Structures are given as structure tokens and as C-alpha cells.
Amino acid sequence: MPGRSGEIIFDQRRQPLTLLRLLKSGGAGSVFTLKERPREVAKLYHSAKDVPFYERKLRAMLELQPDLPTLREGGRERVQIAWPTGLLRDRGGRFIGFSMPILDVSATTDLEHVLQERQARVEKLPTGLGAKMTLAANLAATLAALHRCQHYVVDLKPLNVRFYRDSLFIAMLDCDGFSIQGKDERFPAGQVTTDYLAAEFQQRGVTPGEEEAQDRFALAVIVFQLLNSGLHPYAGRPQGGDVPNDLPGRIAARLYPYGRRGISRLLPAPVSGHEMFPPALRDLFDRAFSAQPQRRPSAQEWSSLLMGYAQRSGGQLVACSQDASHQHFAGLPCAACARAGLVARSARVARVAQQAKGGKARGRKRKR
């Protein structure tokens, strides 16, 4: 298989292309810049073993592309999704990979980095509720466009989703790993992450035909984390020794403690701001994490609700009167202030306890 800078490969029309700089190399293939096409890159697969499968899958992707065009803002192009633009072949005409738009990874960051406020501040990323609401709405809209084509991410998690720091647009990579719908064939996704895997899939995995249910669950988890300071919806305070310690175990046991009814085995984390979410938002989370997978809101439903909150003209998010850096839902208390107060009180208690401990230690020394 080709894979060195300076090699010549060919596009679908037998036009020669020159491999330039190696951008990255992963388990499936390597990505190179192209001399003749500065706005595209080539992904070449490592092993010839899976080539027939990938060629069929790439053809299906080319035949049914999601409506996620490259955006132009302030003279800059923002690729929303690195979707294939054409098949690539070697000199003998054998399929070796595909071309796709070049995505400026240096202008993006993964969602994982924005979930924790301290890390976000260090990296000069947005920390306010408005920006995170916009990210959540944009992610839901991106997934809705994929779902309309019956394509699914499946291994959906914050580490796999990138966004442009200047505009908060979503940027999706590694699309050939998604579950893709072809004319007569479903091409399944190969990876899952158990912290974002729905209860019904924790033991048996995701089978063809069930991918959208998994995407709906993972999307709800990410939205909850974005709007609740990184807190996972299955984190909490165990009540009794029979509560699983790990997130996958709690998901499998359907222990979601932030619903309107709550549960006795797992209490909400004290820092959670879920009680300061508006009713419509809480309703969607309750449906997403209920024991009935068919009730999970679609990506489009999430997009419609979240866009309403994200738009400034709607007035559904307002600036906090106590701290100008905070935002909260109109007519409801400021969750950021409540969280900051709780953290400050915990720090004071810990400081007093440490001082008391130090005083006892000095007293013991004097007795000797």
C-alpha cells in the first residue's frame, strides 16, 4: 500500500496526486496533504485485507452525503465534517483510500477540554452557559443532519467531537468509522465507549438497526455534561453497598439520580445545577434516561429546544446580577453562583479541619 511522501496516487478520474506531508497515522490508515489540492487531504489504508469492505463503505458515503456544507466566515473556511470527496487508487487501479476536505485541526479543540471549568480557563476556552448551550445545540444539529441520511456516529463522546474555538461550530473527523447506510447494506461502526453506552447495549453491544438509539443516548449524556459543569448524569452519591462504583454499571442499572422523581439508591451530586434547569429541558433529560429507550428525544428535538435557549434574541438565558461572568436560565436561580458558594464552603470546612488537625499535632508535641 502507498504511504510515503512524494508518492503518486490517482483520483477517480485517473488524475495524478502527489502525497506531501504526513499529518497523522492511526490504526486504520495515514493522512497526507496533497500537492495538487491544498484544500484536501488523502487517507490511505494500511492493510489490503479490509480494502473491499472500505471501498463499498466509501461508495455508500459518496452516494449519500449529509447536508453539512463548508461554512465561510470572515474570509475563513470552516469544514463541519471531513466527509469523503472521492476514491483514491494506486498505479494499478486498486482502491487504497479516499480524499476529504482538510480540516484546520489547530483551530479546533475537543469537547472534553471545555467540560471542566478550570481546564477551560487555562486554555482560554468558553466557560459560560451561553457558549456551552451553543455547543450543545450545534452538536445536536450536526447529528440531526447525519441521522436524516441514516448515518450514525455510535462512538459518540466528548473526546471524539471537536469545535472551532472562534465560532463554536462543530467539526467532525474520522467519519469512515461511523455506521453508514448503503443502498443494500449497513456498514456498522466498530467502536463504542462504555461511559456513553446506553443501558440496553452495555452487555451485548450495538447491533445494526439500533444505532440511532445509541446516538440519542450519548448525545443526551454530552448535553447534560455541557450544561452541568462536566458532571456525568450517572455520577452521584451511593446510598448502600449495592450501587455499582463505575459509570457503565450505573448506566446498566438505570441509576439516573437527576430526574424529577429521583431514586433512593443514588443521590445527586451536591454541585449539580439540574434543579435550576427549566422544565422543558428537564423533561428531555428524563425521557433520555428513562427505562424506555423509545422515548429518547431525537437529535432534531434536542436541536430545536437548545437553539431556542442559545439564541440571544430569545432572552431565555440572562446575565447573572451577582457575577457578570455567569449566565442562568431566565426566572431561575444562577447555578454557577450556587456551585461557587458550595465549593467555597467546602474549602472553608476543609481548611478549618486542617487547622484543627495541626493544632492537635502541636499539642501532642508539647506533652512529650
XYZ file of N, CA, C and O in Angstrom, residues 64 66-68 140-152 212 299-300 303:
84
model
N -24.505 9.184 -0.500
C -25.469 9.791 0.409
C -24.720 10.665 1.417
O -24.291 10.205 2.467
N -24.382 13.915 4.021
C -25.215 14.763 4.882
C -25.115 16.228 4.466
O -24.110 16.660 3.892
N -26.153 16.981 4.765
C -26.200 18.395 4.415
C -25.453 19.211 5.471
O -26.046 19.878 6.327
N -24.125 19.129 5.393
C -23.251 19.862 6.317
C -22.146 20.541 5.504
O -20.984 20.131 5.535
N -26.143 18.878 18.376
C -27.427 18.229 18.077
C -27.813 18.448 16.618
O -28.306 17.521 15.956
N -27.583 19.650 16.099
C -27.922 19.935 14.696
C -27.057 19.116 13.740
O -27.540 18.631 12.708
N -25.788 18.951 14.070
C -24.884 18.139 13.239
C -25.353 16.689 13.205
O -25.411 16.060 12.138
N -25.693 16.156 14.372
C -26.174 14.770 14.424
C -27.493 14.617 13.681
O -27.718 13.600 13.012
N -28.358 15.609 13.791
C -29.645 15.537 13.096
C -29.433 15.428 11.585
O -30.142 14.675 10.906
N -28.457 16.161 11.049
C -28.158 16.092 9.611
C -27.658 14.704 9.228
O -28.025 14.163 8.175
N -26.822 14.106 10.070
C -26.353 12.741 9.818
C -27.500 11.745 9.887
O -27.631 10.860 9.035
N -28.330 11.898 10.896
C -29.429 10.952 11.101
C -30.452 10.995 9.970
O -31.087 9.975 9.674
N -30.613 12.152 9.348
C -31.541 12.229 8.219
C -31.089 11.349 7.057
O -31.897 10.918 6.239
N -29.794 11.062 7.001
C -29.249 10.151 5.982
C -29.110 8.729 6.515
O -28.558 7.861 5.826
N -29.544 8.508 7.750
C -29.423 7.215 8.427
C -27.957 6.813 8.631
O -27.608 5.634 8.592
N -27.119 7.816 8.857
C -25.737 7.596 9.269
C -25.648 7.907 10.763
O -26.282 8.861 11.241
N -24.823 7.135 11.507
C -24.753 7.292 12.953
C -23.303 7.232 13.428
O -22.494 6.468 12.901
N -29.286 4.500 16.035
C -29.820 5.817 16.386
C -30.164 5.896 17.867
O -29.961 6.946 18.508
N -32.147 13.773 17.859
C -31.190 14.868 17.727
C -31.894 16.138 17.269
O -31.569 17.244 17.713
N -32.874 16.001 16.389
C -33.606 17.165 15.913
C -34.411 17.815 17.039
O -34.485 19.051 17.128
N -31.974 19.697 19.096
C -31.534 20.879 18.369
C -32.561 22.008 18.467
O -32.222 23.156 18.747
